[in-house]
PDB file of C-alpha atoms and ligand atoms in Angstrom:
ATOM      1  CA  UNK A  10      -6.790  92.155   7.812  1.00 80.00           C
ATOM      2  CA  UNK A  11      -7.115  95.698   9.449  1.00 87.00           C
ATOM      3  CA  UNK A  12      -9.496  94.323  12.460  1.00 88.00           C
ATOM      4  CA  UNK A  13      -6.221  92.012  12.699  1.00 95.00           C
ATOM      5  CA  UNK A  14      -4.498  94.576  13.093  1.00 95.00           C
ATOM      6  CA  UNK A  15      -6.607  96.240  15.224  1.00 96.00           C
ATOM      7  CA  UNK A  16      -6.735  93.170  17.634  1.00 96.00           C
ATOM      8  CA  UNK A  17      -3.247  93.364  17.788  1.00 96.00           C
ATOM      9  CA  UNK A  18      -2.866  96.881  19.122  1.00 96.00           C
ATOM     10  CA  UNK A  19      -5.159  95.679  21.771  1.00 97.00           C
ATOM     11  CA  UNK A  20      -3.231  92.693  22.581  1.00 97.00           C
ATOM     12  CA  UNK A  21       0.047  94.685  22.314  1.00 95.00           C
ATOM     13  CA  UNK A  22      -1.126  97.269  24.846  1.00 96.00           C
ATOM     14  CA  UNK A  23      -2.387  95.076  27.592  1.00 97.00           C
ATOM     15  CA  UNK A  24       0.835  92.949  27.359  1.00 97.00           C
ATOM     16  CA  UNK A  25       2.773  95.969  27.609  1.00 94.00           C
ATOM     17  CA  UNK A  26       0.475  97.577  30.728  1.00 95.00           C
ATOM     18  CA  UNK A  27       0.697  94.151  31.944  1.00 97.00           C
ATOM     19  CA  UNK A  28       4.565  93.479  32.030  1.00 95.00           C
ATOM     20  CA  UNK A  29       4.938  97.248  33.454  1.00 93.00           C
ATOM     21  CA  UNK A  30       2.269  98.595  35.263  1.00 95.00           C
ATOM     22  CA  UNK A  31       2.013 102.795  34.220  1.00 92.00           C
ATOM     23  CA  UNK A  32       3.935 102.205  31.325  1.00 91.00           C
ATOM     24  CA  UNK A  33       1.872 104.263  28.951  1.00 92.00           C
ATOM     25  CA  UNK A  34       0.882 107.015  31.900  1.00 92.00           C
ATOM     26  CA  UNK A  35       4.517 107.817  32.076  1.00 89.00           C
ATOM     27  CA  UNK A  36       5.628 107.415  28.862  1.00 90.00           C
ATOM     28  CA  UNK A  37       2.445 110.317  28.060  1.00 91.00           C
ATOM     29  CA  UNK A  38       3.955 112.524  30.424  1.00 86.00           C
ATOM     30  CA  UNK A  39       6.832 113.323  28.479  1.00 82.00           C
ATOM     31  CA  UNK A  40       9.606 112.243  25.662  1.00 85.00           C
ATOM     32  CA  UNK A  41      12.952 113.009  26.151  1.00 92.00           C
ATOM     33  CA  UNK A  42      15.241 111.222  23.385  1.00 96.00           C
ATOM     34  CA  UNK A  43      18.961 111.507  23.323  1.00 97.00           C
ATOM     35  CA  UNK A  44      18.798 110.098  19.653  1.00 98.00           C
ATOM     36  CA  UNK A  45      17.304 111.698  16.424  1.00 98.00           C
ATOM     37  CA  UNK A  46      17.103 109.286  13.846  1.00 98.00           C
ATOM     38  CA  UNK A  47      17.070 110.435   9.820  1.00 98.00           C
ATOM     39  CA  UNK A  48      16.140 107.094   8.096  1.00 98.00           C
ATOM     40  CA  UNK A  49      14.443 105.376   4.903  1.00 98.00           C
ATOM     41  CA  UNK A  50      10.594 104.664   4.478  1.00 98.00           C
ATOM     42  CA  UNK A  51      11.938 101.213   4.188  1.00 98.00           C
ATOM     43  CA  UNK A  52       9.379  99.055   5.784  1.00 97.00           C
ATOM     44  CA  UNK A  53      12.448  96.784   6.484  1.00 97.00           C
ATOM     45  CA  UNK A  54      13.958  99.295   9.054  1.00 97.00           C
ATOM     46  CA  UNK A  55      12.672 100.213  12.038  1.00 96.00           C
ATOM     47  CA  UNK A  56      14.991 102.947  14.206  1.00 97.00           C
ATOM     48  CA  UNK A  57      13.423 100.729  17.246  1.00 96.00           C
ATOM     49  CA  UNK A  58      13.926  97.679  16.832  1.00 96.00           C
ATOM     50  CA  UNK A  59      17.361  98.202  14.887  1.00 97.00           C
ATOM     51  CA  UNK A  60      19.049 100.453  17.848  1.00 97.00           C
ATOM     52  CA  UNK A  61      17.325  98.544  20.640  1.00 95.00           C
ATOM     53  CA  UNK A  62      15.348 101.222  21.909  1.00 94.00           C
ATOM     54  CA  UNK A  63      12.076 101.771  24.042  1.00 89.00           C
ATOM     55  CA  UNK A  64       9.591 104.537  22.519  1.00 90.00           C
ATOM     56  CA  UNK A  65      10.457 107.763  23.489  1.00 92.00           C
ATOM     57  CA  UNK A  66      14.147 106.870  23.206  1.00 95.00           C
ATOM     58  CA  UNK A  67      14.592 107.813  19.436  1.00 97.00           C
ATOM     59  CA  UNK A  68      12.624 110.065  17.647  1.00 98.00           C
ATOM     60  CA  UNK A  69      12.002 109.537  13.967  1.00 98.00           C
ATOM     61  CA  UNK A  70      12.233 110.819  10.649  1.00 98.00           C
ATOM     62  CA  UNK A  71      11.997 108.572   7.654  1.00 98.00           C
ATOM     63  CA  UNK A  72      11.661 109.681   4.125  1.00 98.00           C
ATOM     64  CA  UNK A  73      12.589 108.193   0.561  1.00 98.00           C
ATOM     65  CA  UNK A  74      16.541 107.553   0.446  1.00 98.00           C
ATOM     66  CA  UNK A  75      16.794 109.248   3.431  1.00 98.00           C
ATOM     67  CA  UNK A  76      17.628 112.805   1.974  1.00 98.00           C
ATOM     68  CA  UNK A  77      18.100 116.218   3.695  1.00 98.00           C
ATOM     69  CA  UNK A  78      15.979 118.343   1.176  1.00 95.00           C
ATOM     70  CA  UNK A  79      17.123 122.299   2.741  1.00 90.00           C
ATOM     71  CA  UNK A  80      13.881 123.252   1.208  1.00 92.00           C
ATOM     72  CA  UNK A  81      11.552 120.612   2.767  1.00 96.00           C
ATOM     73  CA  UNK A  82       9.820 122.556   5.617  1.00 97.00           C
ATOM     74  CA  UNK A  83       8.619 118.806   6.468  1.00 98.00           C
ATOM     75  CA  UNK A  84      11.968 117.737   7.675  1.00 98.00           C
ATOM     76  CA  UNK A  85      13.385 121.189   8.418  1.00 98.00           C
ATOM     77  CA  UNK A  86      10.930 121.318  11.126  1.00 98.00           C
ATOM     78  CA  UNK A  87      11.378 118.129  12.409  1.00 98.00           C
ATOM     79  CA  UNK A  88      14.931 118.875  12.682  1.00 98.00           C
ATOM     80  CA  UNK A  89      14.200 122.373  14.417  1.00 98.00           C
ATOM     81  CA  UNK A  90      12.103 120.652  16.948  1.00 98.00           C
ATOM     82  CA  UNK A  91      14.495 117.678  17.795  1.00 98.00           C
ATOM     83  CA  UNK A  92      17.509 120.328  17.857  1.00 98.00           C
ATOM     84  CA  UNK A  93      15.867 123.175  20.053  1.00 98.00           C
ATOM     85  CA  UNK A  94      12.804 121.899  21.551  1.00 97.00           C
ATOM     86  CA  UNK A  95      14.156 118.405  22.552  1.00 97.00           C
ATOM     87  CA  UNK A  96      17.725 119.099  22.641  1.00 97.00           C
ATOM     88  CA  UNK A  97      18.790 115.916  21.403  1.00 98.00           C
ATOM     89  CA  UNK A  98      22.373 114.924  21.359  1.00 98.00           C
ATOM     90  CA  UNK A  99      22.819 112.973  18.534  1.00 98.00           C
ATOM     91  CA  UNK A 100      21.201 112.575  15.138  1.00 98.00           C
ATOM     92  CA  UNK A 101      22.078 109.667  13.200  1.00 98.00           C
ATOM     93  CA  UNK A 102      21.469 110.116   9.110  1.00 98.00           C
ATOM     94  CA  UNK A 103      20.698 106.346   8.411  1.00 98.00           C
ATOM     95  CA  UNK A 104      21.014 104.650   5.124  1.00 98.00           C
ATOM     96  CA  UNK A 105      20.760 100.908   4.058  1.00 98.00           C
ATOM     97  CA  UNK A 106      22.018  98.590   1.370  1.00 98.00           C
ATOM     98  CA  UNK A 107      20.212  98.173  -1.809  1.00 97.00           C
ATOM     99  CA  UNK A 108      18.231 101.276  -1.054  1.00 98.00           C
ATOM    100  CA  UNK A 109      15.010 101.445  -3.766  1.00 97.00           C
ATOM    101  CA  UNK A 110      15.443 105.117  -3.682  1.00 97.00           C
ATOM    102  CA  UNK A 111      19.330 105.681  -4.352  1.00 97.00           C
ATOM    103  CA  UNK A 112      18.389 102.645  -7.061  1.00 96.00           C
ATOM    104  CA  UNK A 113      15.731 104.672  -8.638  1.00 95.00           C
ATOM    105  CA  UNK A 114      18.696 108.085  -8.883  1.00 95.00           C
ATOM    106  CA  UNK A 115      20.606 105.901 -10.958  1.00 91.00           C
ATOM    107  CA  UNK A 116      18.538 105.351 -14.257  1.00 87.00           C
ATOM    108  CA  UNK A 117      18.512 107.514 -16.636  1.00 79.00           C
ATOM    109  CA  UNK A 118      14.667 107.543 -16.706  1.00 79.00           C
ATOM    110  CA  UNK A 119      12.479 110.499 -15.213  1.00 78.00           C
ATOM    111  CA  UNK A 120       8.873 111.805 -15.171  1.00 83.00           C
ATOM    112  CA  UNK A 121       7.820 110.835 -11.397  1.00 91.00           C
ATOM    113  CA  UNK A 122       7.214 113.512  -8.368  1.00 92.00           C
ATOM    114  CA  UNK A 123       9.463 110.983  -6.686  1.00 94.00           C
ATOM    115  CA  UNK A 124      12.596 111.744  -9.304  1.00 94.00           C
ATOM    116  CA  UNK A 125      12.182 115.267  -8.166  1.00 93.00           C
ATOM    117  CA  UNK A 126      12.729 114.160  -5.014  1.00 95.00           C
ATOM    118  CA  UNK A 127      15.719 112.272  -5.935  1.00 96.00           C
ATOM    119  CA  UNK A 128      17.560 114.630  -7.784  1.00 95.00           C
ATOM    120  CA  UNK A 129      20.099 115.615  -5.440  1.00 95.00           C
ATOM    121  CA  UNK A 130      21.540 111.454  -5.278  1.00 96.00           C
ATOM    122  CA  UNK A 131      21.338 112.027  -9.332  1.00 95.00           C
ATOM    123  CA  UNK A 132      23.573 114.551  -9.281  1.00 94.00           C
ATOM    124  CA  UNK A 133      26.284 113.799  -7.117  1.00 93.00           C
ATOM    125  CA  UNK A 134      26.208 110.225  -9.229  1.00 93.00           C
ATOM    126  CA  UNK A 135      26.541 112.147 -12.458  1.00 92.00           C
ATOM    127  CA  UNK A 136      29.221 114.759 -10.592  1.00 91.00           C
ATOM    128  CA  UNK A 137      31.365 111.285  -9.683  1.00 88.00           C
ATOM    129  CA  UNK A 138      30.427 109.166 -13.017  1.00 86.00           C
ATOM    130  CA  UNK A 139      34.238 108.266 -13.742  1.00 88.00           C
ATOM    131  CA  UNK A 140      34.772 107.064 -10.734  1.00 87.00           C
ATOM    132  CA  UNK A 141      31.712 104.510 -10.481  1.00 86.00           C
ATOM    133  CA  UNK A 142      32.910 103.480 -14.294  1.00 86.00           C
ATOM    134  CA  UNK A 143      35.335 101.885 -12.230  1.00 89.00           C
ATOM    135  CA  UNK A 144      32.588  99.644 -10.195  1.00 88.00           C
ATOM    136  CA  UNK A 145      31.367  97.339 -12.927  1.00 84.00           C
ATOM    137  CA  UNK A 146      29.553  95.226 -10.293  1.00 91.00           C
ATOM    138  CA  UNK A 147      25.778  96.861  -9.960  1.00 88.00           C
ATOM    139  CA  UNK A 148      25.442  95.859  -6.594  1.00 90.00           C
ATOM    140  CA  UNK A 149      28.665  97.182  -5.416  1.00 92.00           C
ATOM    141  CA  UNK A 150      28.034  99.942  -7.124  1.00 92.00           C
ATOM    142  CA  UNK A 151      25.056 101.196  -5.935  1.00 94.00           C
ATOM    143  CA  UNK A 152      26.050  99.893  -2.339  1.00 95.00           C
ATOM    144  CA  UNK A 153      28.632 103.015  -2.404  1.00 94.00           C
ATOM    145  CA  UNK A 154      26.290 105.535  -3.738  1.00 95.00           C
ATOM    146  CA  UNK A 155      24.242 104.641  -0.644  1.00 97.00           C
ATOM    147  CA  UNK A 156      26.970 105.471   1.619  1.00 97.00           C
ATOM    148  CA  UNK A 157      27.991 108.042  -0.291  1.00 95.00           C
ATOM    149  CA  UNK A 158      24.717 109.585  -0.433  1.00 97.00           C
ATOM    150  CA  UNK A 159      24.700 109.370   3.925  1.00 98.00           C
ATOM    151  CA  UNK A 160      27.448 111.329   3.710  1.00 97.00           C
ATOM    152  CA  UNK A 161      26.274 113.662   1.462  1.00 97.00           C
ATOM    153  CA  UNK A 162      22.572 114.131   3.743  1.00 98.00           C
ATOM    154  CA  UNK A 163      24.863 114.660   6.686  1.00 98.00           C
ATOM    155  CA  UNK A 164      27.443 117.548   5.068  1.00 98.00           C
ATOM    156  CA  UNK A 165      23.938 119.136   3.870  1.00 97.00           C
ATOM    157  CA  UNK A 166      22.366 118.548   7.704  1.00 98.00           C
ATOM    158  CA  UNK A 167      25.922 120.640   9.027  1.00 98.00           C
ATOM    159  CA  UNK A 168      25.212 123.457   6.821  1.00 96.00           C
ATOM    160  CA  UNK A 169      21.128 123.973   7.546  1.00 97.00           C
ATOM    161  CA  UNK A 170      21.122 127.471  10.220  1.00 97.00           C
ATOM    162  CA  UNK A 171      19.721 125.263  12.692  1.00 98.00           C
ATOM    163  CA  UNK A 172      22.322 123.232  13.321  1.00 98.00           C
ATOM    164  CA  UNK A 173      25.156 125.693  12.240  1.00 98.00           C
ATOM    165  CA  UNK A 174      23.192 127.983  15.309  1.00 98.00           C
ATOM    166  CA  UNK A 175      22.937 125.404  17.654  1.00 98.00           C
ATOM    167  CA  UNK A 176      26.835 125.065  17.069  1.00 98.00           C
ATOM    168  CA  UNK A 177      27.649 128.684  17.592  1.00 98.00           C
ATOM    169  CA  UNK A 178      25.319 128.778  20.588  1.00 97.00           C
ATOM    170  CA  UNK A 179      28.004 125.775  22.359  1.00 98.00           C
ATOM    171  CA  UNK A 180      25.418 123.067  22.530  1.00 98.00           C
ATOM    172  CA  UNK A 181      26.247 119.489  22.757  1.00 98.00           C
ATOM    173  CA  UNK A 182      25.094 118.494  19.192  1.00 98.00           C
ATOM    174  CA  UNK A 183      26.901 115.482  17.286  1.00 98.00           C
ATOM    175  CA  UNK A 184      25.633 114.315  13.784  1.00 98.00           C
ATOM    176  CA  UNK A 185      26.577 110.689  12.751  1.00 98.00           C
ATOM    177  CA  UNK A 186      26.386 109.169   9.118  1.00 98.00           C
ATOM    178  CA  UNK A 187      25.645 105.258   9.429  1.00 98.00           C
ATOM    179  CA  UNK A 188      24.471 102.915   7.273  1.00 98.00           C
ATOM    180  CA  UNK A 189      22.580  99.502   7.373  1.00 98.00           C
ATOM    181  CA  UNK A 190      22.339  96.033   5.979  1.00 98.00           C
ATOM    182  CA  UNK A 191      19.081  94.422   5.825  1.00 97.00           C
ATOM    183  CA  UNK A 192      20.627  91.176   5.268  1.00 97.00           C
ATOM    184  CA  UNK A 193      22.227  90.384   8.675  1.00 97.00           C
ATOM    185  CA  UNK A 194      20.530  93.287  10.972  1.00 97.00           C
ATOM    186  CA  UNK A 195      23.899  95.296  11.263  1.00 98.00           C
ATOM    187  CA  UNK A 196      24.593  98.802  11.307  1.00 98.00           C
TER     188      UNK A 196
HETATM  189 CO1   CO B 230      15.760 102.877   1.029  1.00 74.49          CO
END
């Protein structure tokens, strides 16, 4: 399986030299993406493939339900770098339908590192727990916590100093909340 694999990166690069000669020589000189892209570690979704971009169009951030943690140095720096070092112009929080992770926020049960991670969907579902009384259906009703939860990661990306300096400071910075549906490919 992995010497697959490894065949395949071979194949993939010589097609790619092939179709467009210099292709990786300028692509190594530099990246300059317009688009910052906050996703899930859903194997399913690819910020590629699903905006229809070429590598070093988009650069990429994917963790678990997609969450803005504002004491995760992991993604704080990630945002840092795409905000002030790349000057991107837009970052897109992307979540999906039937997310795992806002799933796993739901229950009731807890123990895991990955719970931890979680907590901040848990609470906002506990905060609104009237109002998703209201959503008997279990689909539908974690369907809105996932969109509810992009909005949340992008209120909590407008208040981290980065962004709230590279506001004061007049640069061209717009955040977007969007969500996804692995069933037809749509955003
Ligand atoms: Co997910």
């Amino acid at each position: 399986m992995l010497n697959d694999v490894l065949q395949r990166n071979r194949d993939w690069s010589a097609a790619r030299q092939a179709q467009e000669p210099g292709y990786f020589t300028r692509l190594a000189a530099q990246q300059a993406p317009e688009f910052f892209w906050i996703g899930c570690s859903d194997s399913r979704i690819t910020a590629n493939d699903v905006l229809g971009l070429d590598p070093g169009e988009v650069f990429v951030h994917r963790n678990i339900a997609n969450v803005v943690h504002t004491s995760d140095m992991n993604i704080l720096s990630v945002i840092e770098y795409a905000v002030e070092q790349l000057r991107v112009e837009h970052i897109i929080v992307c979540g999906h339908y039937g997310c795992g992770g806002v799933q796993r926020a739901l229950v009731t049960e807890r123990g895991s590192m990955l719970d931890h991670w979680l907590q901040p969907i848990s609470m906002l579902h506990r905060k609104h727990r009237e109002t998703f009384a209201l959503i008997p259906d279990e689909a539908c009703h974690l369907d809105r916590m996932c969109e509810i939860n992009v909005e949340m990661q992008v209120r909590r990306l407008a208040q981290t100093p980065i962004v709230e300096n590279a506001w004061a400071r007049g640069q061209e910075l717009n955040l977007h909340g969007w969500i996804y549906a692995i069933e037809d490919g749509l955003l």
